[in-house]
Amino acid sequence: MGIIENPILRGFNPDPSILAIGEDFYIATSTFEWFPGVSIYHSKNLSDWELISRPLKSIKHLDMKGNVSSGGVWAPCLSYSNGKFYLIFTDVKTWTDDPFQDSFNYITCANSIDKVWENPKFLNCSGFDPSLFHDDDGKKWILNMEWDYRKEGVKKFTGIIMQELNPDSFELFGPKYKIFNGTEIGYTEAPHIYKKDGYYYLLTAEGSTSYGHAITVARSKNITGPYEIHPNKYLVSSRDNYDLELLKAGHGSLCCGLDGRWWIAFLCSRPIPNTRRSVLGRETAIAEVKWENNWPYLLSKDYNPPVTVLVPYETKKRENEAKNYTFENFDFLNDFQTLRIPFSNERFELINNNLRIYGKHSIYSVHEQSLVARRQTSFKFEAETCFKFSFKHFKKMAGMIYRYNEKNQYYFCLTYDETIDKNVVNVFMVDRGKFEILGREFVDLVDDVIWMKLQVHFSCGKFLCSLDGKEYKQIGNNIDSSILSDEYVEPHGFTGAFIGMSCNDLENCSCYADFKYFKYIEK
């Protein structure tokens, strides 16, 4: 036996879809505007998870250029049937422009989870959070929430609809069924169906994906309903107790292991203590489920998300992450992602053990930024990089990026001031879209090389630079990292804070920066 400490997937890893096949467990999570799309993790013990696939890795799989912030890939559903893996997901183009949404649902499949996935096929765009259910009679069903632009607020979420899927052509056919209108909580989304002991069980997420979030369960003898509500109303939720360590609990999925134990993976959030700001985004946690009177319950019999979970496997205590990424090969991309478009030679190259980043659009662009970054996974961390940048123009810049989205970010960058013929280090801040220079320092570089650091302690951060890699000087005052949170951004957000490397050329897109390494150390 061993003990798991939640969350099991730290930093931005929301909307988990868990799957058990033999002794193997898999979890797929949302990636939103970060490319490649969908993160799939593997574990043998429910504690140690390894990223084994990002299946949507080409433009043919996923074209997000121009997608709005917190658009892109929502709520993947991972399933398995007759030797084949299936992945259902939404590509959200717009969601903030009330009353309409552009949410396109797709299906893809693969014979091996870590190999090439087929080009996705369009299903519908009637609502987001689709899922696929393989019934034991051979039928396959697509479910998703329905969005009605004619209604106001929570009433736009009009319930769960379902339609049969042709398993060969991947075309929807037959009547559409409205199988569930939701409970009084509202915001009914994220449907998953399971069959056990003659009942169909419908899991949904309700209460909106914030502090009022919850997982609800309903059951029926017939897949089309009618469905009766769980006697506890919630299966998992923290909406009634904001003093819990894990908040925003909701949006989850079930699986049954080889030993017959049932598990639920669900999203949660750990705000910075004494705040309501979640810089780590929505993370993934897990809990054991037991069945009583043909209803699922958490092992504790309440619905509060547990911080620790006992599992029938050997586990080890999680250690603080400490990584020094070098660029002899592309292994660093296991942790790093790009924005909206693929990592390609047009913007990135490995040259002489350096990562060369070619400058493209500004840090405001939703089309073509030359940016590669990784998740923040701890409240306390230090990031460090060193790079060479020899271009002398005020519109050419490179450095360390610390961001939530285009309207909420910090950019610690090296550029040039032609009026005095000197390089200048800047701390740029974008706060709810408002641009401000928090600090700037003129520097005399040796061989055009500079070292940069970011140190973050909960909501307090500081940027430092060095000309020799030994002595560092803080540039500007301390920064507020909490503005890089779901709750602070407007209208709100669904991702989390990322830290990485960027290069921008607003003159003629011809400059580049050579990054020697990137360190990320949890404190």
Short mmCIF file of C-alpha atoms in Angstrom, two decimals:
data_model
loop_
_atom_site.label_atom_id
_atom_site.label_comp_id
_atom_site.label_asym_id
_atom_site.label_seq_id
_atom_site.Cartn_x
_atom_site.Cartn_y
_atom_site.Cartn_z
CA MET A 1 0.00 0.00 0.00
CA GLY A 2 1.09 3.56 -0.60
CA ILE A 3 -0.10 7.13 -0.12
CA ILE A 4 -0.77 9.67 -2.87
CA GLU A 5 -0.68 13.38 -2.16
CA ASN A 6 -3.10 15.38 -4.32
CA PRO A 7 -2.89 16.91 -6.82
CA ILE A 8 -1.24 14.17 -8.86
CA LEU A 9 -0.73 16.40 -11.94
CA ARG A 10 0.52 19.77 -10.69
CA GLY A 11 0.26 23.05 -12.48
CA PHE A 12 -2.16 23.64 -15.36
CA ASN A 13 -3.66 20.17 -16.05
CA PRO A 14 -7.47 20.47 -16.04
CA ASP A 15 -10.45 18.39 -17.18
CA PRO A 16 -8.96 14.91 -16.61
CA SER A 17 -10.27 11.95 -18.57
CA ILE A 18 -9.00 8.80 -16.85
CA LEU A 19 -8.79 5.37 -18.46
CA ALA A 20 -7.70 1.97 -17.10
CA ILE A 21 -6.51 -0.82 -19.41
CA GLY A 22 -5.11 -3.85 -17.63
CA GLU A 23 -2.41 -2.65 -15.23
CA ASP A 24 -2.06 0.69 -17.01
CA PHE A 25 -3.75 3.97 -16.13
CA TYR A 26 -3.97 6.92 -18.52
CA ILE A 27 -5.14 10.50 -18.01
CA ALA A 28 -5.79 13.03 -20.78
CA THR A 29 -6.00 16.75 -19.86
CA SER A 30 -6.91 19.97 -21.63
CA THR A 31 -4.22 22.18 -23.17
CA PHE A 32 -6.32 25.14 -24.42
CA GLU A 33 -4.17 27.42 -26.67
CA TRP A 34 -0.91 25.61 -25.89
CA PHE A 35 0.51 23.41 -28.64
CA PRO A 36 0.66 20.39 -29.14
CA GLY A 37 -2.90 19.69 -28.12
CA VAL A 38 -3.95 17.34 -25.27
CA SER A 39 -1.54 15.92 -22.70
CA ILE A 40 -1.78 12.16 -22.09
CA TYR A 41 -0.08 10.76 -18.98
CA HIS A 42 0.60 7.14 -18.00
CA SER A 43 1.00 5.48 -14.60
CA LYS A 44 1.20 2.02 -13.08
CA ASN A 45 0.53 3.13 -9.49
CA LEU A 46 -1.74 6.22 -9.76
CA SER A 47 1.04 8.26 -8.13
CA ASP A 48 3.90 8.58 -10.62
CA TRP A 49 2.68 9.98 -13.93
CA GLU A 50 4.73 10.29 -17.11
CA LEU A 51 3.73 12.33 -20.14
CA ILE A 52 3.69 9.80 -22.99
CA SER A 53 1.80 11.59 -25.76
CA ARG A 54 0.58 14.92 -27.06
CA PRO A 55 -1.51 13.49 -29.89
CA LEU A 56 -2.58 16.71 -31.65
CA LYS A 57 0.88 17.65 -32.89
CA SER A 58 0.43 19.02 -36.42
CA ILE A 59 -1.68 21.64 -38.18
CA LYS A 60 -3.67 18.78 -39.70
CA HIS A 61 -4.55 17.69 -36.17
CA LEU A 62 -5.18 21.15 -34.74
CA ASP A 63 -5.10 24.65 -36.26
CA MET A 64 -5.37 27.26 -33.49
CA LYS A 65 -3.78 30.31 -35.12
CA GLY A 66 -5.93 33.28 -34.08
CA ASN A 67 -7.79 31.42 -31.31
CA VAL A 68 -8.74 33.59 -28.36
CA SER A 69 -6.97 33.21 -25.01
CA SER A 70 -8.30 30.21 -23.07
CA GLY A 71 -9.74 28.91 -26.34
CA GLY A 72 -8.31 25.92 -28.15
CA VAL A 73 -8.53 22.39 -26.76
CA TRP A 74 -11.21 21.94 -24.12
CA ALA A 75 -12.08 18.76 -22.22
CA PRO A 76 -10.64 15.79 -24.12
CA CYS A 77 -12.28 12.41 -23.61
CA LEU A 78 -9.99 9.38 -23.87
CA SER A 79 -11.54 5.93 -24.39
CA TYR A 80 -10.64 2.46 -25.63
CA SER A 81 -12.58 -0.21 -27.52
CA ASN A 82 -11.63 -3.34 -29.48
CA GLY A 83 -7.92 -2.59 -29.54
CA LYS A 84 -8.21 1.07 -30.51
CA PHE A 85 -7.83 4.33 -28.59
CA TYR A 86 -10.32 7.13 -29.23
CA LEU A 87 -9.93 10.82 -28.42
CA ILE A 88 -12.76 13.36 -28.53
CA PHE A 89 -12.08 17.07 -28.00
CA THR A 90 -13.34 20.60 -28.63
CA ASP A 91 -11.40 23.29 -30.48
CA VAL A 92 -12.85 26.58 -29.19
CA LYS A 93 -12.30 29.54 -31.51
CA THR A 94 -14.36 32.12 -29.59
CA TRP A 95 -16.09 31.98 -26.22
CA THR A 96 -15.99 35.49 -24.74
CA ASP A 97 -18.15 37.26 -27.35
CA ASP A 98 -21.59 36.85 -25.86
CA PRO A 99 -23.99 35.40 -26.89
CA PHE A 100 -22.24 33.19 -29.46
CA GLN A 101 -19.59 30.50 -29.22
CA ASP A 102 -17.55 28.76 -31.89
CA SER A 103 -16.85 25.33 -30.40
CA PHE A 104 -15.95 22.61 -32.89
CA ASN A 105 -15.96 18.98 -31.76
CA TYR A 106 -13.68 16.36 -33.32
CA ILE A 107 -12.80 12.68 -33.03
CA THR A 108 -9.51 10.93 -33.73
CA CYS A 109 -8.15 7.47 -33.02
CA ALA A 110 -4.92 5.46 -32.87
CA ASN A 111 -3.88 1.84 -32.51
CA SER A 112 -1.17 2.84 -30.03
CA ILE A 113 -1.58 5.71 -27.60
CA ASP A 114 1.97 7.00 -28.01
CA LYS A 115 2.13 6.76 -31.83
CA VAL A 116 0.66 8.88 -34.62
CA TRP A 117 -3.04 9.65 -34.30
CA GLU A 118 -5.33 9.91 -37.32
CA ASN A 119 -6.34 13.32 -38.64
CA PRO A 120 -9.42 14.36 -36.64
CA LYS A 121 -12.88 14.25 -38.15
CA PHE A 122 -15.44 16.98 -37.44
CA LEU A 123 -18.48 15.89 -35.41
CA ASN A 124 -20.61 18.92 -34.52
CA CYS A 125 -20.49 22.38 -32.94
CA SER A 126 -23.68 22.36 -30.85
CA GLY A 127 -21.79 22.66 -27.57
CA PHE A 128 -18.47 21.84 -25.95
CA ASP A 129 -17.13 19.00 -23.74
CA PRO A 130 -17.93 16.04 -25.99
CA SER A 131 -17.41 12.44 -24.90
CA LEU A 132 -17.69 9.00 -26.49
CA PHE A 133 -19.46 6.05 -24.89
CA HIS A 134 -18.97 2.49 -26.18
CA ASP A 135 -22.05 0.49 -25.20
CA ASP A 136 -21.90 -3.29 -24.74
CA ASP A 137 -24.36 -3.77 -27.62
CA GLY A 138 -21.80 -2.35 -30.05
CA LYS A 139 -23.39 1.09 -30.37
CA LYS A 140 -21.32 4.24 -29.90
CA TRP A 141 -22.74 7.49 -28.63
CA ILE A 142 -21.47 11.07 -28.69
CA LEU A 143 -22.52 13.34 -25.84
CA ASN A 144 -21.94 17.04 -25.30
CA MET A 145 -23.45 19.94 -23.46
CA GLU A 146 -25.80 22.14 -25.50
CA TRP A 147 -25.32 25.92 -25.82
CA ASP A 148 -28.37 28.10 -26.53
CA TYR A 149 -27.34 31.66 -27.45
CA ARG A 150 -30.95 32.89 -27.08
CA LYS A 151 -30.91 32.48 -23.32
CA GLU A 152 -29.20 34.49 -20.56
CA GLY A 153 -26.33 33.52 -18.27
CA VAL A 154 -26.44 30.04 -16.79
CA LYS A 155 -29.54 29.23 -18.86
CA LYS A 156 -27.39 29.05 -21.99
CA PHE A 157 -26.33 25.64 -20.64
CA THR A 158 -29.48 23.77 -21.61
CA GLY A 159 -28.41 20.23 -20.74
CA ILE A 160 -26.76 17.16 -22.21
CA ILE A 161 -27.56 15.94 -25.71
CA MET A 162 -26.63 12.58 -27.23
CA GLN A 163 -26.53 11.14 -30.74
CA GLU A 164 -25.36 7.83 -32.20
CA LEU A 165 -22.00 7.60 -34.01
CA ASN A 166 -21.24 5.44 -37.01
CA PRO A 167 -18.08 3.57 -35.88
CA ASP A 168 -16.74 3.27 -39.43
CA SER A 169 -17.42 6.68 -40.97
CA PHE A 170 -17.41 8.66 -37.69
CA GLU A 171 -20.62 10.36 -38.82
CA LEU A 172 -23.44 11.19 -36.44
CA PHE A 173 -26.86 9.83 -37.38
CA GLY A 174 -30.31 9.24 -35.99
CA PRO A 175 -32.27 11.33 -33.51
CA LYS A 176 -30.70 13.68 -30.97
CA TYR A 177 -31.74 12.96 -27.41
CA LYS A 178 -31.80 15.52 -24.60
CA ILE A 179 -31.00 13.06 -21.80
CA PHE A 180 -30.38 15.40 -18.88
CA ASN A 181 -31.34 18.98 -18.09
CA GLY A 182 -29.02 19.26 -15.09
CA THR A 183 -29.72 20.11 -11.47
CA GLU A 184 -30.52 23.46 -9.91
CA ILE A 185 -26.76 24.18 -9.71
CA GLY A 186 -26.70 24.83 -13.45
CA TYR A 187 -23.80 25.19 -15.90
CA THR A 188 -24.26 21.52 -16.78
CA GLU A 189 -21.31 20.31 -18.89
CA ALA A 190 -18.57 17.62 -19.20
CA PRO A 191 -20.80 14.53 -19.62
CA HIS A 192 -19.44 10.98 -19.31
CA ILE A 193 -21.51 7.78 -19.34
CA TYR A 194 -20.58 4.49 -17.63
CA LYS A 195 -22.50 1.21 -17.44
CA LYS A 196 -22.51 -0.96 -14.32
CA ASP A 197 -24.90 -3.60 -12.96
CA GLY A 198 -27.65 -2.74 -15.41
CA TYR A 199 -27.53 1.03 -14.86
CA TYR A 200 -26.22 3.81 -17.05
CA TYR A 201 -24.44 6.41 -14.92
CA LEU A 202 -24.10 9.96 -16.21
CA LEU A 203 -21.35 12.11 -14.70
CA THR A 204 -21.54 15.85 -15.33
CA ALA A 205 -19.73 18.93 -14.10
CA GLU A 206 -21.88 21.76 -12.78
CA GLY A 207 -21.62 25.06 -10.97
CA SER A 208 -19.10 26.56 -13.44
CA THR A 209 -15.40 25.78 -13.26
CA SER A 210 -14.55 27.97 -10.27
CA TYR A 211 -15.29 27.91 -6.54
CA GLY A 212 -18.86 26.68 -7.07
CA HIS A 213 -17.75 23.68 -9.15
CA ALA A 214 -19.08 20.14 -8.55
CA ILE A 215 -19.39 16.67 -10.06
CA THR A 216 -22.97 15.39 -10.14
CA VAL A 217 -24.18 11.87 -10.91
CA ALA A 218 -27.46 10.57 -12.32
CA ARG A 219 -28.51 7.05 -13.30
CA SER A 220 -31.03 5.32 -15.52
CA LYS A 221 -31.90 1.82 -16.72
CA ASN A 222 -32.14 3.25 -20.24
CA ILE A 223 -29.37 5.23 -21.90
CA THR A 224 -31.82 7.85 -23.14
CA GLY A 225 -33.28 8.33 -19.66
CA PRO A 226 -35.05 9.43 -17.60
CA TYR A 227 -32.15 9.92 -15.15
CA GLU A 228 -32.52 10.18 -11.37
CA ILE A 229 -30.12 12.33 -9.30
CA HIS A 230 -27.59 10.93 -6.81
CA PRO A 231 -28.93 11.08 -3.22
CA ASN A 232 -25.82 13.09 -2.17
CA LYS A 233 -26.33 15.47 -5.09
CA TYR A 234 -22.55 15.87 -5.45
CA LEU A 235 -20.00 13.13 -5.91
CA VAL A 236 -17.08 15.55 -5.53
CA SER A 237 -17.21 19.25 -4.66
CA SER A 238 -15.65 21.90 -2.44
CA ARG A 239 -18.39 24.47 -3.08
CA ASP A 240 -19.70 24.21 0.50
CA ASN A 241 -16.33 24.62 2.25
CA TYR A 242 -13.85 27.23 1.04
CA ASP A 243 -11.45 26.33 3.88
CA LEU A 244 -10.42 23.10 2.17
CA GLU A 245 -6.92 22.74 0.77
CA LEU A 246 -8.23 21.65 -2.63
CA LEU A 247 -10.83 24.02 -4.07
CA LYS A 248 -12.83 24.29 -7.32
CA ALA A 249 -13.21 20.48 -7.29
CA GLY A 250 -15.22 19.21 -10.24
CA HIS A 251 -15.10 18.07 -13.89
CA GLY A 252 -14.02 14.48 -13.57
CA SER A 253 -14.23 10.96 -14.92
CA LEU A 254 -14.31 7.40 -13.58
CA CYS A 255 -12.38 4.22 -14.27
CA CYS A 256 -12.22 0.70 -12.87
CA GLY A 257 -8.82 -0.88 -12.28
CA LEU A 258 -7.84 -4.49 -12.88
CA ASP A 259 -8.51 -5.31 -9.21
CA GLY A 260 -12.08 -4.01 -9.39
CA ARG A 261 -11.41 -0.77 -7.49
CA TRP A 262 -12.97 2.36 -8.90
CA TRP A 263 -11.22 5.72 -9.12
CA ILE A 264 -12.26 9.22 -10.01
CA ALA A 265 -9.92 11.84 -11.46
CA PHE A 266 -11.12 15.42 -11.14
CA LEU A 267 -9.83 18.95 -11.43
CA CYS A 268 -9.05 21.12 -8.43
CA SER A 269 -7.18 24.30 -7.60
CA ARG A 270 -4.81 25.49 -4.89
CA PRO A 271 -5.02 29.29 -4.64
CA ILE A 272 -2.11 31.24 -3.21
CA PRO A 273 -2.74 31.11 0.58
CA ASN A 274 -4.97 33.90 1.90
CA THR A 275 -6.01 34.86 -1.63
CA ARG A 276 -8.53 33.73 -4.20
CA ARG A 277 -5.90 33.64 -6.98
CA SER A 278 -4.82 30.39 -8.61
CA VAL A 279 -1.53 30.97 -10.46
CA LEU A 280 -1.05 27.21 -10.77
CA GLY A 281 -4.29 26.94 -12.69
CA ARG A 282 -6.61 23.98 -12.39
CA GLU A 283 -4.78 20.77 -11.53
CA THR A 284 -5.71 17.07 -11.48
CA ALA A 285 -6.46 15.09 -8.32
CA ILE A 286 -7.70 11.56 -7.69
CA ALA A 287 -9.84 9.69 -5.14
CA GLU A 288 -11.15 6.16 -4.62
CA VAL A 289 -14.83 5.48 -5.24
CA LYS A 290 -16.94 2.77 -3.64
CA TRP A 291 -20.43 1.63 -4.61
CA GLU A 292 -23.39 1.47 -2.26
CA ASN A 293 -26.99 0.79 -3.25
CA ASN A 294 -25.90 1.10 -6.89
CA TRP A 295 -24.55 4.62 -6.35
CA PRO A 296 -20.91 5.79 -6.38
CA TYR A 297 -19.50 7.58 -3.32
CA LEU A 298 -16.08 8.77 -2.32
CA LEU A 299 -14.46 6.37 0.11
CA SER A 300 -14.91 8.98 2.86
CA LYS A 301 -18.70 9.06 2.16
CA ASP A 302 -18.58 12.87 1.99
CA TYR A 303 -17.85 14.80 -1.20
CA ASN A 304 -14.84 16.85 -0.05
CA PRO A 305 -11.76 16.31 -2.27
CA PRO A 306 -9.15 14.37 -0.26
CA VAL A 307 -5.59 15.68 0.09
CA THR A 308 -4.14 12.19 0.59
CA VAL A 309 -5.33 8.91 -0.92
CA LEU A 310 -4.39 5.34 0.01
CA VAL A 311 -3.64 3.17 -3.05
CA PRO A 312 -2.80 -0.55 -3.37
CA TYR A 313 0.58 0.18 -4.94
CA GLU A 314 4.04 1.16 -3.77
CA THR A 315 4.54 4.92 -3.93
CA LYS A 316 7.26 7.38 -3.02
CA LYS A 317 7.07 10.89 -1.67
CA ARG A 318 7.07 13.58 -4.33
CA GLU A 319 10.31 15.55 -4.45
CA ASN A 320 10.69 19.17 -5.44
CA GLU A 321 11.28 19.49 -9.15
CA ALA A 322 14.73 20.66 -10.24
CA LYS A 323 15.48 20.61 -13.96
CA ASN A 324 18.28 21.99 -16.07
CA TYR A 325 17.10 21.95 -19.66
CA THR A 326 19.84 21.86 -22.27
CA PHE A 327 19.47 21.86 -26.02
CA GLU A 328 21.52 19.00 -27.44
CA ASN A 329 18.22 17.42 -28.52
CA PHE A 330 14.48 18.01 -28.30
CA ASP A 331 13.89 16.26 -24.94
CA PHE A 332 13.03 19.59 -23.30
CA LEU A 333 9.79 19.61 -25.31
CA ASN A 334 8.42 16.97 -22.93
CA ASP A 335 7.81 19.89 -20.56
CA PHE A 336 7.67 22.88 -22.91
CA GLN A 337 4.97 23.95 -25.34
CA THR A 338 4.39 26.68 -27.91
CA LEU A 339 1.46 29.02 -28.39
CA ARG A 340 -1.25 28.04 -30.88
CA ILE A 341 1.08 26.80 -33.64
CA PRO A 342 3.65 23.98 -33.82
CA PHE A 343 7.30 24.09 -32.86
CA SER A 344 8.98 24.40 -36.28
CA ASN A 345 12.25 25.37 -37.98
CA GLU A 346 10.72 28.65 -39.06
CA ARG A 347 10.86 29.82 -35.46
CA PHE A 348 13.14 27.40 -33.58
CA GLU A 349 16.38 25.56 -34.31
CA LEU A 350 18.97 23.65 -32.31
CA ILE A 351 22.39 25.04 -33.26
CA ASN A 352 25.65 24.17 -31.45
CA ASN A 353 23.74 23.00 -28.34
CA ASN A 354 21.77 26.25 -28.24
CA LEU A 355 18.07 26.83 -28.81
CA ARG A 356 17.87 29.50 -31.47
CA ILE A 357 14.56 31.37 -31.38
CA TYR A 358 13.75 33.56 -34.38
CA GLY A 359 11.86 36.74 -33.58
CA LYS A 360 8.29 36.94 -34.83
CA HIS A 361 5.17 38.68 -33.52
CA SER A 362 4.77 40.76 -30.35
CA ILE A 363 3.76 39.38 -26.96
CA TYR A 364 0.19 40.55 -27.72
CA SER A 365 -0.22 38.40 -30.85
CA VAL A 366 -2.62 35.46 -31.05
CA HIS A 367 -1.14 34.35 -34.37
CA GLU A 368 2.61 33.74 -34.45
CA GLN A 369 4.66 34.26 -31.32
CA SER A 370 8.15 32.77 -31.04
CA LEU A 371 7.67 31.57 -27.52
CA VAL A 372 8.34 28.27 -25.76
CA ALA A 373 7.37 27.85 -22.11
CA ARG A 374 6.55 25.37 -19.36
CA ARG A 375 3.99 25.24 -16.55
CA GLN A 376 4.51 26.77 -13.13
CA THR A 377 3.98 23.85 -10.74
CA SER A 378 4.92 25.33 -7.36
CA PHE A 379 4.25 28.52 -5.44
CA LYS A 380 7.98 28.89 -4.82
CA PHE A 381 10.44 28.49 -7.67
CA GLU A 382 13.44 29.96 -9.44
CA ALA A 383 13.91 30.08 -13.22
CA GLU A 384 17.16 30.94 -14.92
CA THR A 385 18.43 31.24 -18.48
CA CYS A 386 21.39 32.57 -20.45
CA PHE A 387 21.33 33.72 -24.04
CA LYS A 388 23.22 35.63 -26.70
CA PHE A 389 21.49 38.44 -28.57
CA SER A 390 23.46 40.70 -30.89
CA PHE A 391 20.81 42.70 -32.72
CA LYS A 392 20.80 46.47 -32.24
CA HIS A 393 17.30 47.80 -32.74
CA PHE A 394 14.65 48.90 -30.26
CA LYS A 395 12.02 46.71 -31.97
CA LYS A 396 14.11 43.56 -31.63
CA MET A 397 14.03 41.89 -28.21
CA ALA A 398 14.49 38.57 -26.42
CA GLY A 399 14.34 37.23 -22.90
CA MET A 400 12.33 35.48 -20.21
CA ILE A 401 8.56 35.46 -20.37
CA TYR A 402 6.25 34.87 -17.38
CA ARG A 403 2.66 34.86 -18.54
CA TYR A 404 -0.93 33.83 -18.18
CA ASN A 405 -2.19 35.20 -21.49
CA GLU A 406 -1.67 38.12 -23.85
CA LYS A 407 -3.30 40.64 -21.51
CA ASN A 408 -1.66 39.41 -18.30
CA GLN A 409 2.08 38.82 -18.41
CA TYR A 410 5.61 39.93 -17.58
CA TYR A 411 8.45 40.09 -20.10
CA PHE A 412 12.03 40.43 -18.84
CA CYS A 413 13.77 41.28 -22.07
CA LEU A 414 16.96 42.60 -23.60
CA THR A 415 16.65 45.18 -26.35
CA TYR A 416 18.52 48.31 -27.55
CA ASP A 417 18.35 52.07 -27.22
CA GLU A 418 19.82 53.76 -30.28
CA THR A 419 19.79 57.22 -28.66
CA ILE A 420 22.71 56.27 -26.42
CA ASP A 421 23.99 53.22 -28.34
CA LYS A 422 23.47 50.78 -25.44
CA ASN A 423 21.66 47.57 -24.69
CA VAL A 424 18.84 47.91 -22.20
CA VAL A 425 17.16 45.36 -19.95
CA ASN A 426 13.44 45.96 -19.41
CA VAL A 427 10.74 44.58 -17.14
CA PHE A 428 7.54 44.89 -19.16
CA MET A 429 4.18 44.28 -17.47
CA VAL A 430 0.81 43.80 -19.15
CA ASP A 431 -1.90 44.04 -16.50
CA ARG A 432 -5.43 43.45 -17.82
CA GLY A 433 -4.21 44.74 -21.15
CA LYS A 434 -2.46 47.86 -19.82
CA PHE A 435 1.24 48.04 -20.72
CA GLU A 436 3.80 49.44 -18.27
CA ILE A 437 7.60 49.41 -17.96
CA LEU A 438 8.36 48.46 -14.35
CA GLY A 439 12.13 48.74 -14.61
CA ARG A 440 14.94 49.31 -17.10
CA GLU A 441 18.71 49.21 -16.84
CA PHE A 442 21.39 49.99 -19.43
CA VAL A 443 24.03 47.26 -19.64
CA ASP A 444 27.41 46.74 -21.27
CA LEU A 445 27.41 43.12 -22.39
CA VAL A 446 30.44 40.94 -22.92
CA ASP A 447 30.12 39.09 -26.25
CA ASP A 448 26.39 39.97 -26.33
CA VAL A 449 25.62 37.42 -23.57
CA ILE A 450 23.30 37.97 -20.60
CA TRP A 451 21.97 35.82 -17.72
CA MET A 452 18.43 36.26 -16.37
CA LYS A 453 16.59 34.95 -13.32
CA LEU A 454 13.07 35.01 -11.98
CA GLN A 455 12.48 34.21 -8.31
CA VAL A 456 8.90 33.71 -7.13
CA HIS A 457 7.66 33.24 -3.57
CA PHE A 458 3.86 32.88 -3.61
CA SER A 459 2.57 36.24 -4.93
CA CYS A 460 5.93 38.04 -4.79
CA GLY A 461 8.46 37.81 -7.61
CA LYS A 462 11.64 39.54 -8.73
CA PHE A 463 13.66 39.68 -11.94
CA LEU A 464 17.45 39.71 -11.80
CA CYS A 465 20.16 39.90 -14.45
CA SER A 466 23.89 39.23 -14.57
CA LEU A 467 26.69 40.03 -16.98
CA ASP A 468 28.90 37.15 -15.83
CA GLY A 469 26.53 34.50 -14.47
CA LYS A 470 27.77 35.07 -10.91
CA GLU A 471 26.70 38.46 -9.60
CA TYR A 472 23.02 39.29 -10.10
CA LYS A 473 21.19 42.58 -9.77
CA GLN A 474 17.44 43.02 -9.41
CA ILE A 475 15.80 45.10 -12.15
CA GLY A 476 12.77 47.09 -11.06
CA ASN A 477 10.71 46.50 -7.95
CA ASN A 478 9.11 43.22 -6.89
CA ILE A 479 6.29 42.00 -9.09
CA ASP A 480 2.86 40.60 -8.21
CA SER A 481 2.68 37.07 -9.62
CA SER A 482 -0.96 36.69 -8.56
CA ILE A 483 -2.15 38.68 -11.58
CA LEU A 484 -1.27 35.55 -13.59
CA SER A 485 -4.29 33.68 -12.26
CA ASP A 486 -7.67 32.38 -13.44
CA GLU A 487 -9.51 34.73 -11.13
CA TYR A 488 -7.61 37.94 -11.93
CA VAL A 489 -7.72 37.91 -15.71
CA GLU A 490 -10.76 39.37 -17.46
CA PRO A 491 -13.32 38.05 -18.20
CA HIS A 492 -11.65 35.01 -16.51
CA GLY A 493 -9.33 32.26 -17.67
CA PHE A 494 -8.88 28.51 -17.78
CA THR A 495 -5.12 27.94 -17.99
CA GLY A 496 -2.33 28.87 -15.54
CA ALA A 497 1.04 30.60 -15.32
CA PHE A 498 3.84 29.61 -17.71
CA ILE A 499 7.53 30.56 -17.66
CA GLY A 500 9.83 30.36 -20.67
CA MET A 501 11.84 31.96 -23.46
CA SER A 502 10.76 34.40 -26.15
CA CYS A 503 12.13 36.42 -29.06
CA ASN A 504 10.28 39.19 -30.90
CA ASP A 505 11.09 41.28 -33.97
CA LEU A 506 8.70 44.12 -34.69
CA GLU A 507 10.98 45.58 -37.36
CA ASN A 508 11.40 42.88 -40.03
CA CYS A 509 11.17 39.44 -38.32
CA SER A 510 14.85 38.70 -38.94
CA CYS A 511 16.54 38.64 -35.51
CA TYR A 512 17.23 35.64 -33.31
CA ALA A 513 18.47 34.79 -29.82
CA ASP A 514 20.59 31.77 -28.87
CA PHE A 515 19.53 30.32 -25.49
CA LYS A 516 22.18 28.16 -23.80
CA TYR A 517 20.00 26.52 -21.12
CA PHE A 518 16.90 26.97 -19.00
CA LYS A 519 16.61 26.00 -15.33
CA TYR A 520 13.46 25.51 -13.30
CA ILE A 521 13.87 24.74 -9.59
CA GLU A 522 11.07 24.38 -7.04
CA LYS A 523 11.95 25.74 -3.63
#
